[in-house]
Coordinates of C-alpha atoms and ligand atoms in Angstrom, one line a residue:
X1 CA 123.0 47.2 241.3
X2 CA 125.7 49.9 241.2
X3 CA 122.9 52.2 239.8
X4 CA 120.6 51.1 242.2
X5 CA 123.0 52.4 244.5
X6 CA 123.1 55.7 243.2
X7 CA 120.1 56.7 242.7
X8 CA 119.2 55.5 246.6
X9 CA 122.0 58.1 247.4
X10 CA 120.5 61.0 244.9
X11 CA 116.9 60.3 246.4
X12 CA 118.1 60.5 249.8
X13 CA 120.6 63.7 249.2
X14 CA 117.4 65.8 247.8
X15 CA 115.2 64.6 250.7
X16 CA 118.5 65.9 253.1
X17 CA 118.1 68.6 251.1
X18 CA 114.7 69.7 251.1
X19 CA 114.6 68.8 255.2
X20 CA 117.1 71.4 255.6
X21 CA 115.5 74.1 253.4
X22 CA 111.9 73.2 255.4
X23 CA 114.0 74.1 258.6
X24 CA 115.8 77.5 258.0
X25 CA 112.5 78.3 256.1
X26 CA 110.2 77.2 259.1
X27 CA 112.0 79.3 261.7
X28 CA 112.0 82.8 259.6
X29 CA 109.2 82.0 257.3
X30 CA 107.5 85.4 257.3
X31 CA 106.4 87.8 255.1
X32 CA 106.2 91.3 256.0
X33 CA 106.1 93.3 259.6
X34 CA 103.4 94.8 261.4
X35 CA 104.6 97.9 263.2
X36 CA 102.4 98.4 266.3
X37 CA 101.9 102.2 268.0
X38 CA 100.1 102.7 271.0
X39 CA 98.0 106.1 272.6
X40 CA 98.9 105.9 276.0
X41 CA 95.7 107.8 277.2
X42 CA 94.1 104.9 276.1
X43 CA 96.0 101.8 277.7
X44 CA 96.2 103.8 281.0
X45 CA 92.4 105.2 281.3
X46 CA 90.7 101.0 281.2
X47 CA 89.3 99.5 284.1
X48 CA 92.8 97.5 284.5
X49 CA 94.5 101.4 284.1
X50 CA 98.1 101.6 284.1
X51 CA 101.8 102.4 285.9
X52 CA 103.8 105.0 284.3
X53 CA 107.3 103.7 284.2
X54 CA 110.1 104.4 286.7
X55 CA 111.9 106.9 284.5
X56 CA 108.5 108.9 284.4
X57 CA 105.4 109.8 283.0
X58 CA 106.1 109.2 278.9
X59 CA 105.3 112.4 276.5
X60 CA 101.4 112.6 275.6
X61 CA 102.6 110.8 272.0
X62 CA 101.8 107.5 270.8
X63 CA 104.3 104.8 271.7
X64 CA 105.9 101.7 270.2
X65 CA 104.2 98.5 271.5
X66 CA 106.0 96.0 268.8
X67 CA 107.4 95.5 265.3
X68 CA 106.1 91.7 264.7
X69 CA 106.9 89.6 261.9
X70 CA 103.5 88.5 259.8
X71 CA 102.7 85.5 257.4
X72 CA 100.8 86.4 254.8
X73 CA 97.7 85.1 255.8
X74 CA 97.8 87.5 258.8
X75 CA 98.9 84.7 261.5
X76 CA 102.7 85.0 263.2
X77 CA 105.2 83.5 264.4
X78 CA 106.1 83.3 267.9
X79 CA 108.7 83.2 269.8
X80 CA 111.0 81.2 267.7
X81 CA 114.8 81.2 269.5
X82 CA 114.9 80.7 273.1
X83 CA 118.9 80.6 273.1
X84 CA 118.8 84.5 272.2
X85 CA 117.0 86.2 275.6
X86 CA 117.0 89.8 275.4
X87 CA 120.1 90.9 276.5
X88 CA 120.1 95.0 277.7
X89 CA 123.9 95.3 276.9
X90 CA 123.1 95.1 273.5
X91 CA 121.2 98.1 273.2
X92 CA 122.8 100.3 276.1
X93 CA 123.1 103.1 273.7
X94 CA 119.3 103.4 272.5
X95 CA 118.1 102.8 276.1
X96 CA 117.0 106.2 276.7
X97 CA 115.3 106.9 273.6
X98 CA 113.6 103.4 274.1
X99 CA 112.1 104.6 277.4
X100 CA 110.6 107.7 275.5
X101 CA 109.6 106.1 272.8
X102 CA 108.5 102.3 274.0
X103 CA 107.5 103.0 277.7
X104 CA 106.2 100.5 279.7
X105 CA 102.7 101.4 281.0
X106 CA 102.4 97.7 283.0
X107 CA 102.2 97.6 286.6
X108 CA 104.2 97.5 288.7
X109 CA 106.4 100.3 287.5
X110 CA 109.2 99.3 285.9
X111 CA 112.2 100.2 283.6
X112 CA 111.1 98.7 280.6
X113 CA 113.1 95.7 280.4
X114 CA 110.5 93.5 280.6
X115 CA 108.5 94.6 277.7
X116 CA 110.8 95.0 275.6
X117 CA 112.4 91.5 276.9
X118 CA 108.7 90.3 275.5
X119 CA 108.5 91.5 272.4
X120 CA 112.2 90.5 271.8
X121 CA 111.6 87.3 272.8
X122 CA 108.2 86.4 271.4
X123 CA 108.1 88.7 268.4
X124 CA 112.0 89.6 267.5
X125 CA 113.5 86.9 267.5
X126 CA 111.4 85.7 264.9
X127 CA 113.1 87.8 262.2
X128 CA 116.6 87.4 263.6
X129 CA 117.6 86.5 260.2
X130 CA 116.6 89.9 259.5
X131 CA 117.2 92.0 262.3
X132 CA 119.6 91.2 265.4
X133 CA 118.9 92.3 268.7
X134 CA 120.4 96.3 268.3
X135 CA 118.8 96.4 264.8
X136 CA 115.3 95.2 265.4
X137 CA 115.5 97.9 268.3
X138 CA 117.1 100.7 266.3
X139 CA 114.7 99.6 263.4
X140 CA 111.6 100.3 265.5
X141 CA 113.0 103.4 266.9
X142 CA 113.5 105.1 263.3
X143 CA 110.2 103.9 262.3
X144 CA 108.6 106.5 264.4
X145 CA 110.0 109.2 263.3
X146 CA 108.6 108.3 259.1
X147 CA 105.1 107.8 260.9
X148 CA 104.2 110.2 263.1
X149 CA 100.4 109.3 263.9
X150 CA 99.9 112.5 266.2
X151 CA 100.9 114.9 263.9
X152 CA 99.0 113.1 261.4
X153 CA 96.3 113.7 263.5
X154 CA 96.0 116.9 264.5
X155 CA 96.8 118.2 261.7
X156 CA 93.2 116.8 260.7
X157 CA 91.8 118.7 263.7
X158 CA 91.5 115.3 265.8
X159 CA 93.2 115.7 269.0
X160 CA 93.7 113.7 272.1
X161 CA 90.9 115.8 274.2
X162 CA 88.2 113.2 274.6
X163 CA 85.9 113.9 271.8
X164 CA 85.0 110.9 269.9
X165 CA 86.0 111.0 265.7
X166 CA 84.6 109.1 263.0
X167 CA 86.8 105.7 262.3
X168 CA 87.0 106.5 258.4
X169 CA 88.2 109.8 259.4
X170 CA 91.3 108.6 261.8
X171 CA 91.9 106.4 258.8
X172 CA 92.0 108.8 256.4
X173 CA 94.0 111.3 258.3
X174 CA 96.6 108.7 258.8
X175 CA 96.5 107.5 255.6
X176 CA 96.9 111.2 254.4
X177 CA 100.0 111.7 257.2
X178 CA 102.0 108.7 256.5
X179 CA 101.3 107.4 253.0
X180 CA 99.4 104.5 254.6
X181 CA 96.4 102.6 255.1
X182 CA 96.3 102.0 258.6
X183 CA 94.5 99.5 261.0
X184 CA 93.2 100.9 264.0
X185 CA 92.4 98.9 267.3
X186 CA 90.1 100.2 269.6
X187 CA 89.8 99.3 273.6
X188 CA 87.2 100.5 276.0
X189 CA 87.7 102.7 278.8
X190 CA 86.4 102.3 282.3
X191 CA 83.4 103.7 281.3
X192 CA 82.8 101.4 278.2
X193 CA 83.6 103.7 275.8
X194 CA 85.0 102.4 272.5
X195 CA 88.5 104.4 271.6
X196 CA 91.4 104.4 269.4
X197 CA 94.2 102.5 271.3
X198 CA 96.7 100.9 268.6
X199 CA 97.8 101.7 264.8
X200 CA 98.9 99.2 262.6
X201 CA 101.1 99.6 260.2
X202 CA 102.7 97.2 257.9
X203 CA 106.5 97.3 256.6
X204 CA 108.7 95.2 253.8
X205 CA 110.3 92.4 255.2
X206 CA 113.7 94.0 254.6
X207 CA 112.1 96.3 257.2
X208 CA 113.0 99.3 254.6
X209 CA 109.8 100.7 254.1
X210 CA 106.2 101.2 254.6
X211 CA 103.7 99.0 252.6
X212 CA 100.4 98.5 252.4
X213 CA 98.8 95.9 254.6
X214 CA 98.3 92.1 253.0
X215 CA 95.1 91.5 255.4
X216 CA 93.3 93.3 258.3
X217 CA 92.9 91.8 261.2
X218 CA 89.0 91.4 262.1
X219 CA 87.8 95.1 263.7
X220 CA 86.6 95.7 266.7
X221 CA 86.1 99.3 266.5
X222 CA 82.3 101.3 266.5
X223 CA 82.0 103.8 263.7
X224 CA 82.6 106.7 266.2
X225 CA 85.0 106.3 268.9
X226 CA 87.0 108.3 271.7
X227 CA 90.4 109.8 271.3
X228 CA 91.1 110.4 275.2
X229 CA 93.8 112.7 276.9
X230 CA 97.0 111.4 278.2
Ligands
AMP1 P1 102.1 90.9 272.4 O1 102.3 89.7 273.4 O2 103.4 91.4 271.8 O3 101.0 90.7 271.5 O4 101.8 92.1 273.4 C1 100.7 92.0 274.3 C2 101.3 92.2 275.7 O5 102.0 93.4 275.8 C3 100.3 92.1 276.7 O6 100.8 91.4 277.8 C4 100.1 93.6 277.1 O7 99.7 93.7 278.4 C5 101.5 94.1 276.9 N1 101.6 95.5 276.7 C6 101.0 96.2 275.8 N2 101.3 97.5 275.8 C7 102.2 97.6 276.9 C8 102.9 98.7 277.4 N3 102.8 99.9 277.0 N4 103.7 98.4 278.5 C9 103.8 97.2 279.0 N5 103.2 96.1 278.5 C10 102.4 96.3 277.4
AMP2 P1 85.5 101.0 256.7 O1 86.3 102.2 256.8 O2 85.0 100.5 258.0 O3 84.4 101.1 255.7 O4 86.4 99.8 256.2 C1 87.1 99.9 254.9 C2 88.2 98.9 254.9 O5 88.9 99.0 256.1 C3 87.7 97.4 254.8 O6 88.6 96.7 254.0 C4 87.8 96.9 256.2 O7 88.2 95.6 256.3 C5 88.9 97.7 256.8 N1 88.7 98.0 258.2 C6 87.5 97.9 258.9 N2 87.7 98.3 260.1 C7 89.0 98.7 260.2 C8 89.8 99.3 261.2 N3 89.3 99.5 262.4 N4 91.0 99.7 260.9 C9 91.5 99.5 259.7 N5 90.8 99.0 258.7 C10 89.6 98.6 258.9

């Protein structure tokens, strides 16, 4: 009976167990990062266009749009702590270097809080564990300056003038740039024209380095497309 006993307690103590490993696991359960950059030229000339922010017109480079935590199946997590909002105090000192480098392009103008409230909120604070607030910020910011797409590309003699490049040859420029494979994400422009609007790139979950992407996600790109001024 006294055994009995026991072994009820054991069996319940590794079920406690497991229940807690399945939580902390279930809110940080990711695998890698996908770091998101963004031609401006491209989000502003669509038939929806765009607002530059109120600190000004950015620099004709690409942008950060998000650093987002991946599974390795290519799905992600979403916002995953709504007691940890944005909070702008916590990154007073990279403010200005966030509005060069991750300008809001939504309309109405704004300062950039919102976006980067966003992403925070739905992609950030999914690798808290990881990355706090100042860190996932600061960690995006010094991404940039290891990948810089632009350079990578006009080194290859494609340049933002509204010519349109072969896809394999963006990719292999970048690839040649940064190390990387890259995926490219193409949007139309008001006229219907398909054209390079976003570059993936995939990073360790320690957020330490550049890897190679686990899975693609499906393309939507034609075989030629637009690289538009900004
Ligand atoms: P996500 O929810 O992180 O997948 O990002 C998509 C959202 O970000 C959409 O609502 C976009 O309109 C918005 N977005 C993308 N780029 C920008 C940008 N440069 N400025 C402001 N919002 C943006
Ligand atoms: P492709 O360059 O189109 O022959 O594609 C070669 C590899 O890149 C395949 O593994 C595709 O799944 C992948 N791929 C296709 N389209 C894209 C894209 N737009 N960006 C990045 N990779 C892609």
């Amino acid at each position: 009976m006294e055994s009995n006993g026991s072994i009820l307690m054991l069996m319940k103590l590794v079920v406690l167990q497991y229940l807690a490993v399945v939580c902390v696991s279930q809110d940080f359960d990711f695998f890698y990062f996908v770091y998101i950059l963004q031609w401006p030229g491209s989000y502003c000339d669509t038939k929806s266009s765009c607002c530059y922010p109120t600190s000004g017109k950015p620099a004709a480079d690409f942008g950060i749009h998000g650093l987002w935590p991946n599974n390795n199946d290519g799905s992600y997590p979403s916002n995953c702590d709504s007691n940890n909002a944005f909070q702008p105090s916590l990154v007073s000192d990279l403010t200005s270097s966030l509005q060069r480098n991750w300008a809001t392009l939504a309309c109405p103008s704004g300062n950039g809080i919102q976006f980067w409230s966003h992403e925070w909120e739905k992609h950030g604070t999914c690798s808290e564990s990881t990355l706090k607030q100042h860190d996932y910020f600061q960690t995006a910011l010094n991404l940039k300056q290891r990948a810089n797409i632009l350079r990578a590309l006009t080194n290859a003699g494609i340049a933002p003038n509204g010519n349109a490049y072969s896809l394999s040859s963006i990719k292999g420029a970048i690839k040649q740039g940064v190390g990387y494979t890259p995926y490219i994400e193409c949007n139309v422009d008001s006229s219907g024209n398909s054209q390079l609007y976003q570059v993936y790139l995939c990073v360790d979950a320690s957020a330490s380095r550049f890897i190679e992407c686990p899975v693609f996600p499906n393309a939507k790109c034609a075989s030629q497309i637009q690289f538009p001024p900004f």
